[in-house]
Coordinates of N, CA and C in Angstrom, one line a residue:
Chain A
E150 N 0.9 -1.2 0.0 CA 0.0 0.0 0.0 C 0.8 1.3 0.0
V151 N 0.6 2.1 -0.9 CA 1.3 3.5 -1.0 C 1.2 4.3 0.2
H152 N 2.2 4.7 0.8 CA 2.2 5.7 2.0 C 3.2 6.8 1.7
L153 N 2.6 8.0 1.9 CA 3.5 9.2 1.9 C 3.3 9.9 3.2
V154 N 4.4 10.1 4.0 CA 4.2 10.7 5.3 C 5.2 12.0 5.3
E155 N 4.6 13.1 5.5 CA 5.4 14.3 5.6 C 5.7 14.6 7.0
S156 N 6.8 15.5 7.1 CA 7.1 15.9 8.5 C 7.9 17.1 8.3
G157 N 8.2 17.8 9.4 CA 9.0 19.0 9.4 C 8.2 20.3 9.4
G158 N 6.9 20.2 9.3 CA 6.2 21.4 9.4 C 6.2 22.0 10.8
D159 N 6.2 23.3 10.9 CA 6.4 24.0 12.2 C 6.0 25.5 12.1
L160 N 6.2 26.1 13.2 CA 6.0 27.6 13.2 C 7.4 28.2 12.9
A161 N 7.5 29.1 12.0 CA 8.6 29.8 11.6 C 8.5 31.2 11.5
Q162 N 9.5 32.0 11.7 CA 9.4 33.5 11.6 C 9.6 33.9 10.1
P163 N 9.1 35.0 9.7 CA 9.3 35.5 8.4 C 10.9 35.7 8.1
G164 N 11.3 35.3 7.0 CA 12.7 35.2 6.7 C 13.4 33.9 7.1
G165 N 12.8 33.1 7.8 CA 13.4 31.9 8.4 C 13.4 30.7 7.4
S166 N 13.8 29.6 7.8 CA 13.8 28.4 7.0 C 13.3 27.2 7.7
L167 N 12.8 26.3 6.9 CA 12.4 24.9 7.3 C 12.7 24.0 6.2
R168 N 12.8 22.7 6.7 CA 13.0 21.6 5.6 C 11.9 20.6 5.9
L169 N 11.1 20.4 4.9 CA 10.1 19.4 4.9 C 10.6 18.1 4.3
S170 N 10.2 17.0 4.9 CA 10.6 15.7 4.4 C 9.3 14.9 4.1
C171 N 9.5 13.9 3.2 CA 8.4 13.0 2.9 C 8.9 11.6 2.7
A172 N 8.5 10.7 3.6 CA 8.9 9.4 3.5 C 7.9 8.6 2.7
A173 N 8.5 7.9 1.7 CA 7.6 7.0 0.8 C 7.8 5.6 1.0
T174 N 6.7 4.9 1.1 CA 6.8 3.5 1.2 C 5.6 2.8 0.4
G175 N 5.8 1.5 0.2 CA 4.7 0.8 -0.5 C 4.8 0.8 -2.0
F176 N 5.8 1.4 -2.5 CA 5.9 1.4 -4.0 C 7.4 1.7 -4.3
T177 N 7.8 1.4 -5.6 CA 9.1 1.6 -6.1 C 9.3 3.1 -6.3
F178 N 10.0 3.7 -5.3 CA 10.1 5.2 -5.4 C 10.8 5.8 -6.6
T179 N 11.9 5.0 -7.1 CA 12.6 5.4 -8.2 C 11.8 5.4 -9.5
A180 N 10.7 4.9 -9.4 CA 9.9 4.7 -10.7 C 8.8 5.8 -10.9
H181 N 8.9 6.7 -9.9 CA 7.9 8.0 -10.0 C 8.6 9.2 -9.7
S182 N 8.1 10.2 -10.5 CA 8.4 11.6 -10.2 C 7.5 12.0 -9.0
M183 N 7.9 13.1 -8.3 CA 7.2 13.5 -7.2 C 6.9 15.0 -7.2
N184 N 6.0 15.4 -6.4 CA 5.5 16.8 -6.4 C 5.3 17.3 -4.9
W185 N 5.3 18.6 -4.7 CA 4.9 19.2 -3.6 C 3.7 20.1 -4.0
V186 N 2.6 20.1 -3.2 CA 1.5 20.9 -3.5 C 1.0 21.5 -2.1
R187 N 0.7 22.7 -2.1 CA 0.2 23.4 -0.8 C -1.1 23.9 -0.8
Q188 N -1.6 24.1 0.3 CA -3.0 24.6 0.5 C -3.0 25.6 1.7
A189 N -3.2 26.8 1.4 CA -3.3 27.8 2.5 C -4.6 27.6 3.2
P190 N -4.7 28.0 4.4 CA -6.0 27.8 5.3 C -7.2 28.3 4.6
G191 N -8.1 27.4 4.5 CA -9.4 27.8 3.8 C -9.3 28.1 2.3
K192 N -8.2 27.8 1.7 CA -8.0 28.2 0.2 C -7.9 26.9 -0.6
G193 N -7.6 27.1 -1.9 CA -7.5 26.0 -2.8 C -6.2 25.4 -3.0
L194 N -5.9 24.5 -3.8 CA -4.7 23.9 -4.0 C -3.8 24.6 -4.9
E195 N -2.5 24.6 -4.6 CA -1.4 25.2 -5.4 C -0.3 24.3 -5.6
W196 N 0.0 23.9 -6.8 CA 1.1 23.0 -7.2 C 2.3 23.9 -7.0
I197 N 3.4 23.5 -6.4 CA 4.6 24.3 -6.2 C 5.9 23.8 -6.8
S198 N 6.1 22.3 -6.8 CA 7.3 21.9 -7.3 C 7.2 20.4 -7.8
Y199 N 8.1 20.1 -8.8 CA 8.0 18.8 -9.3 C 9.5 18.3 -9.5
I200 N 9.8 17.1 -9.3 CA 11.1 16.5 -9.5 C 11.0 15.1 -10.1
N201 N 11.7 14.8 -11.2 CA 11.5 13.6 -11.8 C 12.4 12.5 -11.1
D202 N 12.3 11.3 -11.6 CA 13.0 10.1 -10.8 C 14.4 10.3 -10.7
G203 N 15.0 10.9 -11.7 CA 16.5 11.1 -11.6 C 17.0 12.4 -11.2
S204 N 16.0 13.2 -10.7 CA 16.4 14.6 -10.2 C 17.1 15.5 -11.3
N205 N 16.8 15.1 -12.6 CA 17.4 15.9 -13.6 C 16.4 16.8 -14.4
A206 N 15.2 16.8 -13.9 CA 14.1 17.7 -14.3 C 13.4 18.2 -13.1
I207 N 13.5 19.5 -12.9 CA 12.9 20.1 -11.7 C 12.2 21.3 -12.1
Y208 N 10.9 21.5 -11.5 CA 10.2 22.7 -11.9 C 9.7 23.3 -10.6
Y209 N 9.5 24.7 -10.6 CA 9.0 25.4 -9.5 C 7.8 26.3 -9.9
A210 N 6.9 26.6 -9.0 CA 6.0 27.7 -9.3 C 6.7 29.0 -9.1
D211 N 6.3 30.0 -9.8 CA 6.9 31.3 -9.6 C 6.9 31.8 -8.1
S212 N 5.8 31.5 -7.4 CA 5.7 32.0 -6.0 C 6.8 31.5 -5.1
I213 N 7.5 30.4 -5.5 CA 8.5 29.9 -4.5 C 9.9 29.8 -5.2
R214 N 10.0 30.0 -6.5 CA 11.2 29.9 -7.2 C 12.3 30.8 -6.6
G215 N 13.5 30.3 -6.4 CA 14.6 31.1 -5.8 C 14.7 31.0 -4.3
R216 N 13.5 30.5 -3.7 CA 13.5 30.4 -2.2 C 13.4 29.0 -1.7
F217 N 12.7 28.2 -2.5 CA 12.5 26.8 -2.1 C 13.4 25.9 -3.0
I218 N 13.8 24.7 -2.5 CA 14.5 23.7 -3.3 C 14.0 22.4 -3.0
I219 N 13.6 21.7 -4.0 CA 13.1 20.3 -4.0 C 14.3 19.4 -4.2
S220 N 14.3 18.2 -3.6 CA 15.3 17.2 -3.8 C 14.7 15.9 -3.4
R221 N 15.5 14.9 -3.7 CA 15.2 13.5 -3.3 C 16.3 12.7 -3.0
D222 N 16.2 11.6 -2.2 CA 17.2 10.7 -1.9 C 16.6 9.3 -2.3
N223 N 16.9 8.8 -3.4 CA 16.3 7.5 -3.9 C 16.8 6.4 -3.0
A224 N 18.0 6.4 -2.5 CA 18.5 5.4 -1.6 C 17.7 5.3 -0.4
K225 N 17.1 6.4 0.0 CA 16.3 6.4 1.3 C 14.8 6.6 1.0
N226 N 14.4 6.6 -0.1 CA 13.0 6.8 -0.5 C 12.4 8.0 0.1
M227 N 13.1 9.1 0.1 CA 12.7 10.4 0.8 C 12.7 11.5 -0.3
L228 N 11.7 12.3 -0.1 CA 11.5 13.7 -0.8 C 11.7 14.7 0.2
Y229 N 12.3 15.9 -0.3 CA 12.5 17.0 0.6 C 12.1 18.3 -0.1
L230 N 11.8 19.2 0.8 CA 11.6 20.6 0.3 C 12.3 21.6 1.3
Q231 N 13.3 22.1 0.9 CA 14.1 23.1 1.6 C 13.5 24.5 1.4
M232 N 12.9 25.1 2.4 CA 12.2 26.3 2.4 C 12.9 27.4 3.1
N233 N 13.4 28.4 2.2 CA 14.2 29.5 2.7 C 13.5 30.9 2.6
S234 N 13.9 31.9 3.3 CA 13.2 33.2 3.0 C 11.8 33.1 3.3
L235 N 11.3 32.4 4.2 CA 9.8 32.2 4.4 C 9.1 33.5 4.5
R236 N 7.9 33.5 4.0 CA 7.0 34.7 4.0 C 5.7 34.3 4.7
V237 N 5.0 35.2 5.1 CA 3.7 35.0 5.8 C 2.7 34.1 4.8
E238 N 2.9 34.5 3.6 CA 1.9 33.9 2.6 C 2.4 32.5 2.3
D239 N 3.5 31.9 2.8 CA 3.8 30.5 2.7 C 3.1 29.7 3.6
T240 N 2.3 30.2 4.6 CA 1.6 29.5 5.6 C 0.6 28.7 4.8
A241 N 0.7 27.3 5.1 CA -0.2 26.4 4.3 C 0.1 25.0 4.8
V242 N -0.8 24.0 4.5 CA -0.5 22.6 4.6 C 0.3 22.2 3.3
Y243 N 1.4 21.6 3.5 CA 2.2 21.1 2.3 C 2.0 19.6 2.2
Y244 N 1.6 19.3 0.9 CA 1.3 17.8 0.6 C 2.5 17.3 -0.3
C245 N 3.0 16.2 0.1 CA 3.8 15.4 -0.8 C 2.9 14.6 -1.7
A246 N 3.3 14.5 -3.0 CA 2.3 13.9 -3.9 C 3.0 13.1 -5.0
R247 N 2.5 11.9 -5.3 CA 3.1 11.1 -6.3 C 2.6 11.3 -7.6
D248 N 3.5 11.4 -8.5 CA 3.2 11.5 -10.0 C 2.7 10.1 -10.5
Y249 N 1.6 10.1 -11.2 CA 1.0 8.9 -11.7 C 1.8 8.7 -13.1
S250 N 2.7 7.7 -13.1 CA 3.6 7.6 -14.2 C 3.0 7.8 -15.6
W251 N 3.5 8.6 -16.4 CA 3.2 8.8 -17.8 C 1.8 9.3 -18.0
T252 N 1.1 9.7 -17.0 CA -0.2 10.2 -17.1 C -0.3 11.8 -16.7
Y253 N 0.8 12.3 -16.2 CA 0.8 13.8 -15.8 C -0.3 14.2 -15.0
T254 N -0.4 13.4 -13.9 CA -1.3 13.8 -12.8 C -0.8 13.3 -11.4
I255 N -1.5 13.5 -10.4 CA -1.1 13.0 -9.1 C -2.0 11.9 -8.6
D256 N -1.5 10.8 -8.3 CA -2.4 9.6 -7.9 C -2.5 9.4 -6.4
F257 N -1.4 9.8 -5.7 CA -1.4 9.6 -4.2 C -0.9 10.8 -3.5
W258 N -1.5 11.2 -2.4 CA -1.2 12.3 -1.6 C -0.8 11.9 -0.2
G259 N 0.1 12.6 0.4 CA 0.3 12.4 1.9 C -0.8 13.1 2.6
Q260 N -0.7 13.0 3.9 CA -1.7 13.7 4.8 C -1.4 15.2 5.0
G261 N -0.2 15.6 4.7 CA 0.2 16.9 4.7 C 0.8 17.3 6.0
T262 N 1.6 18.4 6.0 CA 2.3 18.9 7.2 C 2.0 20.5 7.2
L263 N 1.7 21.0 8.3 CA 1.4 22.4 8.4 C 2.6 23.3 8.6
V264 N 2.8 24.2 7.8 CA 3.8 25.3 8.0 C 3.1 26.6 8.3
T265 N 3.5 27.2 9.4 CA 2.9 28.5 9.8 C 4.1 29.5 9.8
V266 N 3.9 30.6 9.1 CA 5.0 31.6 9.1 C 4.4 32.9 9.7
S267 N 4.9 33.2 10.9 CA 4.4 34.3 11.6 C 5.4 34.8 12.6
S268 N 5.3 36.1 12.9 CA 6.2 36.8 13.9 C 5.6 36.7 15.2
Chain B
D174 N 1.2 31.4 -17.6 CA 0.6 30.3 -16.9 C -0.8 30.0 -17.5
I175 N -1.2 28.8 -17.4 CA -2.6 28.5 -17.8 C -3.5 28.7 -16.6
V176 N -4.6 29.5 -16.9 CA -5.6 29.7 -15.8 C -6.7 28.7 -15.9
M177 N -7.1 28.2 -14.9 CA -8.2 27.2 -14.9 C -9.3 27.8 -14.1
T178 N -10.5 28.0 -14.7 CA -11.7 28.6 -14.1 C -12.8 27.6 -14.0
Q179 N -13.2 27.4 -12.7 CA -14.3 26.4 -12.5 C -15.7 27.2 -12.2
T180 N -16.7 26.6 -12.7 CA -18.1 27.1 -12.3 C -19.0 25.9 -12.1
P181 N -19.9 26.0 -11.2 CA -20.0 27.1 -10.3 C -19.0 26.9 -9.2
L182 N -18.9 27.9 -8.2 CA -18.0 27.6 -7.1 C -18.6 27.0 -6.0
S183 N -20.0 26.9 -6.0 CA -20.6 26.0 -5.0 C -21.9 25.5 -5.7
S184 N -22.4 24.3 -5.2 CA -23.5 23.6 -5.8 C -24.2 22.9 -4.8
S185 N -25.5 23.1 -4.6 CA -26.3 22.4 -3.7 C -27.2 21.3 -4.4
V186 N -27.1 20.1 -4.2 CA -27.6 19.1 -5.0 C -28.5 18.2 -4.2
T187 N -29.6 17.8 -4.7 CA -30.5 16.8 -4.1 C -30.0 15.4 -4.2
L188 N -30.0 14.6 -3.2 CA -29.6 13.2 -3.3 C -30.3 12.5 -4.4
G189 N -29.4 11.8 -5.2 CA -30.0 11.1 -6.3 C -30.0 11.8 -7.6
Q190 N -29.9 13.1 -7.5 CA -29.7 13.9 -8.7 C -28.3 14.0 -9.2
S191 N -28.1 14.7 -10.3 CA -26.8 14.9 -10.9 C -26.2 16.3 -10.7
A192 N -24.9 16.4 -10.6 CA -24.2 17.6 -10.4 C -23.3 17.7 -11.6
Y193 N -23.1 18.9 -12.1 CA -22.1 19.2 -13.2 C -21.2 20.3 -12.8
I194 N -20.0 20.1 -13.0 CA -18.9 21.1 -12.7 C -18.2 21.4 -14.0
S195 N -18.1 22.7 -14.3 CA -17.4 23.1 -15.5 C -16.0 23.6 -15.2
C196 N -15.1 23.4 -16.0 CA -13.6 23.8 -15.9 C -13.3 24.3 -17.2
K197 N -12.9 25.6 -17.3 CA -12.4 26.1 -18.6 C -10.9 26.6 -18.3
S198 N -10.1 26.3 -19.3 CA -8.7 26.6 -19.3 C -8.5 27.9 -20.3
S199 N -7.5 28.6 -19.9 CA -7.2 29.8 -20.7 C -6.5 29.6 -22.1
E200 N -6.0 28.4 -22.3 CA -5.6 27.9 -23.6 C -5.8 26.4 -23.7
S201 N -5.8 26.0 -24.9 CA -6.0 24.6 -25.1 C -5.1 23.6 -24.3
L202 N -5.7 22.6 -23.8 CA -4.9 21.7 -23.1 C -4.4 20.4 -23.9
G203 N -4.7 20.5 -25.2 CA -4.2 19.4 -26.0 C -2.7 19.5 -26.1
H204 N -2.0 18.4 -25.8 CA -0.6 18.2 -25.7 C -0.1 17.9 -27.1
S205 N 1.2 18.1 -27.4 CA 1.8 17.7 -28.7 C 1.8 16.2 -28.8
D206 N 1.7 15.5 -27.7 CA 1.8 14.0 -27.8 C 0.4 13.4 -28.1
G207 N -0.6 14.3 -28.2 CA -1.9 13.8 -28.5 C -2.9 13.6 -27.4
H208 N -2.3 13.7 -26.2 CA -3.1 13.6 -25.0 C -3.6 15.0 -24.5
T209 N -4.6 14.9 -23.6 CA -5.0 16.1 -22.9 C -5.0 15.8 -21.4
Y210 N -4.1 16.6 -20.8 CA -3.8 16.4 -19.3 C -4.6 17.1 -18.4
L211 N -5.8 16.7 -18.3 CA -6.8 17.4 -17.5 C -7.3 16.4 -16.4
S212 N -7.1 16.7 -15.1 CA -7.5 15.8 -14.0 C -8.6 16.5 -13.2
W213 N -9.3 15.6 -12.5 CA -10.3 16.0 -11.5 C -9.9 15.3 -10.1
F214 N -10.0 16.1 -9.0 CA -9.7 15.7 -7.7 C -10.9 16.0 -6.8
H215 N -11.1 15.3 -5.7 CA -12.1 15.4 -4.8 C -11.5 15.6 -3.4
Q216 N -11.8 16.5 -2.6 CA -11.3 16.8 -1.3 C -12.4 16.9 -0.3
R217 N -12.3 16.1 0.8 CA -13.3 16.2 1.9 C -12.5 17.0 3.0
P218 N -13.3 17.7 3.9 CA -12.8 18.5 4.9 C -11.7 17.7 5.8
G219 N -10.5 18.3 5.9 CA -9.5 17.7 6.8 C -8.7 16.6 6.1
L220 N -9.0 16.3 4.9 CA -8.3 15.2 4.3 C -7.6 15.7 2.9
P221 N -6.6 14.9 2.6 CA -5.9 15.3 1.3 C -6.8 15.0 0.1
P222 N -6.6 15.6 -1.0 CA -7.3 15.4 -2.2 C -7.2 13.9 -2.7
R223 N -8.1 13.5 -3.5 CA -7.9 12.2 -4.0 C -8.2 12.3 -5.5
L224 N -7.5 11.5 -6.3 CA -7.7 11.6 -7.8 C -8.9 10.8 -8.1
L225 N -9.8 11.5 -9.0 CA -10.9 10.9 -9.6 C -10.7 10.5 -11.1
I226 N -10.4 11.5 -11.8 CA -10.3 11.4 -13.4 C -9.1 11.9 -13.8
Y227 N -8.4 11.3 -14.8 CA -7.2 11.8 -15.4 C -7.3 11.7 -16.9
K228 N -6.5 12.5 -17.6 CA -6.6 12.6 -19.1 C -8.1 12.7 -19.5
V229 N -8.7 13.7 -18.9 CA -10.1 14.1 -19.2 C -11.3 13.2 -18.8
S230 N -11.0 11.9 -19.1 CA -12.2 11.0 -18.9 C -11.8 9.6 -18.4
S231 N -10.6 9.3 -18.0 CA -10.1 8.1 -17.6 C -10.4 8.1 -16.0
R232 N -11.1 7.1 -15.6 CA -11.5 7.0 -14.2 C -10.4 6.3 -13.4
F233 N -9.9 6.9 -12.3 CA -8.9 6.2 -11.5 C -9.4 5.0 -10.7
S234 N -8.5 4.1 -10.4 CA -8.9 2.9 -9.7 C -9.8 3.2 -8.5
G235 N -10.8 2.5 -8.5 CA -11.8 2.6 -7.3 C -12.9 3.7 -7.4
V236 N -12.8 4.5 -8.4 CA -13.7 5.6 -8.6 C -15.0 5.0 -9.3
P237 N -16.1 5.3 -8.6 CA -17.3 4.7 -9.2 C -17.7 5.3 -10.6
D238 N -18.4 4.5 -11.4 CA -18.8 5.0 -12.7 C -19.8 6.1 -12.7
R239 N -20.4 6.3 -11.5 CA -21.3 7.5 -11.4 C -20.5 8.9 -11.7
L240 N -19.3 8.8 -11.6 CA -18.4 10.0 -11.9 C -17.8 9.9 -13.3
S241 N -18.0 10.9 -14.1 CA -17.4 10.8 -15.4 C -17.0 12.2 -15.8
G242 N -15.9 12.2 -16.7 CA -15.3 13.5 -17.2 C -15.4 13.5 -18.7
S243 N -15.6 14.7 -19.2 CA -15.6 14.8 -20.7 C -15.0 16.2 -21.0
G244 N -14.9 16.4 -22.3 CA -14.5 17.7 -22.8 C -13.3 17.6 -23.6
A245 N -12.9 18.7 -24.2 CA -11.8 18.8 -25.1 C -11.3 20.3 -25.2
G246 N -10.1 20.5 -25.7 CA -9.7 21.8 -26.0 C -9.6 22.7 -24.6
T247 N -10.5 23.5 -24.4 CA -10.5 24.4 -23.2 C -11.7 24.3 -22.4
D248 N -12.6 23.4 -22.7 CA -13.8 23.2 -22.0 C -14.1 21.8 -21.5
F249 N -14.2 21.7 -20.1 CA -14.2 20.3 -19.5 C -15.3 20.2 -18.5
T250 N -15.9 19.1 -18.3 CA -17.0 18.9 -17.4 C -16.8 17.6 -16.6
L251 N -17.1 17.8 -15.3 CA -17.2 16.6 -14.4 C -18.7 16.3 -14.1
E252 N -19.2 15.2 -14.3 CA -20.6 14.9 -13.9 C -20.5 13.9 -12.8
I253 N -21.3 14.2 -11.8 CA -21.6 13.3 -10.7 C -23.0 12.8 -10.8
S254 N -23.3 11.6 -11.2 CA -24.6 11.1 -11.3 C -25.1 10.5 -10.0
R255 N -26.4 10.6 -9.8 CA -27.1 10.0 -8.6 C -26.2 10.3 -7.3
V256 N -26.1 11.6 -7.1 CA -25.3 12.1 -6.0 C -25.6 11.4 -4.6
E257 N -24.5 11.0 -4.0 CA -24.6 10.4 -2.6 C -24.0 11.3 -1.6
V258 N -24.2 11.0 -0.4 CA -23.7 11.7 0.7 C -22.2 11.8 0.7
E259 N -21.6 10.7 0.2 CA -20.1 10.7 0.2 C -19.5 11.6 -0.9
D260 N -20.3 12.2 -1.7 CA -19.8 13.1 -2.8 C -19.6 14.5 -2.4
V261 N -20.0 14.8 -1.0 CA -19.8 16.2 -0.7 C -18.3 16.5 -0.5
G262 N -18.0 17.8 -0.6 CA -16.7 18.2 -0.5 C -16.4 19.2 -1.7
V263 N -15.1 19.4 -1.9 CA -14.6 20.3 -2.9 C -14.0 19.6 -4.1
Y264 N -14.4 20.0 -5.2 CA -13.7 19.3 -6.4 C -12.9 20.3 -7.2
Y265 N -11.7 19.8 -7.6 CA -10.8 20.7 -8.3 C -10.4 20.1 -9.7
C266 N -10.3 20.9 -10.7 CA -9.7 20.4 -11.9 C -8.2 20.9 -11.9
M267 N -7.4 20.2 -12.7 CA -6.0 20.5 -12.8 C -5.4 20.3 -14.1
Q268 N -4.7 21.2 -14.7 CA -4.0 20.9 -15.9 C -2.6 20.7 -15.8
A269 N -2.1 19.6 -16.5 CA -0.7 19.3 -16.6 C -0.1 19.3 -17.9
K270 N -0.6 20.1 -18.7 CA 0.0 20.2 -20.1 C 1.3 20.9 -20.0
Q271 N 1.5 21.8 -19.1 CA 2.7 22.5 -19.0 C 2.9 22.9 -17.5
F272 N 4.2 23.1 -17.2 CA 4.5 23.7 -15.9 C 4.4 25.2 -16.0
P273 N 3.9 25.8 -14.9 CA 3.4 25.3 -13.6 C 2.0 24.6 -13.9
W274 N 1.9 23.4 -13.3 CA 0.6 22.8 -13.2 C -0.3 23.7 -12.4
T275 N -1.6 23.9 -12.9 CA -2.4 24.8 -12.2 C -3.8 24.1 -12.0
F276 N -4.3 24.6 -10.8 CA -5.7 24.1 -10.4 C -6.8 25.1 -10.6
G277 N -8.0 24.7 -10.8 CA -9.2 25.6 -10.6 C -9.3 26.0 -9.2
Q278 N -10.2 26.9 -9.0 CA -10.4 27.5 -7.7 C -11.2 26.5 -6.7
G279 N -11.8 25.5 -7.3 CA -12.5 24.5 -6.5 C -14.0 24.8 -6.5
T280 N -14.8 23.7 -6.5 CA -16.3 23.8 -6.5 C -16.7 23.0 -5.3
K281 N -17.4 23.7 -4.4 CA -17.9 23.0 -3.2 C -19.3 22.4 -3.5
V282 N -19.5 21.2 -3.2 CA -20.7 20.5 -3.4 C -21.3 20.0 -2.1
E283 N -22.5 20.4 -1.9 CA -23.2 20.0 -0.7 C -24.6 19.4 -1.0
I284 N -25.2 18.7 -0.1 CA -26.4 18.1 -0.3 C -27.5 19.1 0.2
K285 N -28.5 19.2 -0.7 CA -29.6 20.1 -0.4 C -30.5 19.6 0.6

């Protein structure tokens, strides 16, 4: 059974940093691209980043480009999101989400981890 | 970026009746590979979204055939037939023709 478990969400100050992690189990991690999608409180979904299986294709939303870095460790079945220069508007639940191979969509989502940016 | 616009933003439906959600994209979602990467997701309060439909009309594993997707180009529709209590929540369309992938604003479905 596919499981994606995010961790690392916390309260951070504006300008601060956090690192989110996502532990993937129940499937062949190296066979899937991965994404981060966020959802601000009471708001809709916002895709923010994609990384392919070999980490040689990476994409970001404009809202986070230059501040966040996506990475993965295929030996550990882990996905990461390094979040720097945090802003109040980055407050959201962050979901780790698996790419449904060759269909350009997301087939499984983690439960999410809450990031709150506030002074 | 491709803008996805959903209508209505909320819908109150009688049990057993049908609900229709429209999703329009700011440009055609037809990809050069011949596919159209338009998906639909359902999210219940406090839970992550779950995939319903991908590539316009392909139903994901375990999704009942009461749910169906259709459309082409810039206009897409999700139909929920014989609405049940489990169908309440927010529905999102998403395009993956190009990065950044973008979602519609969401359509909240409730039971009348």
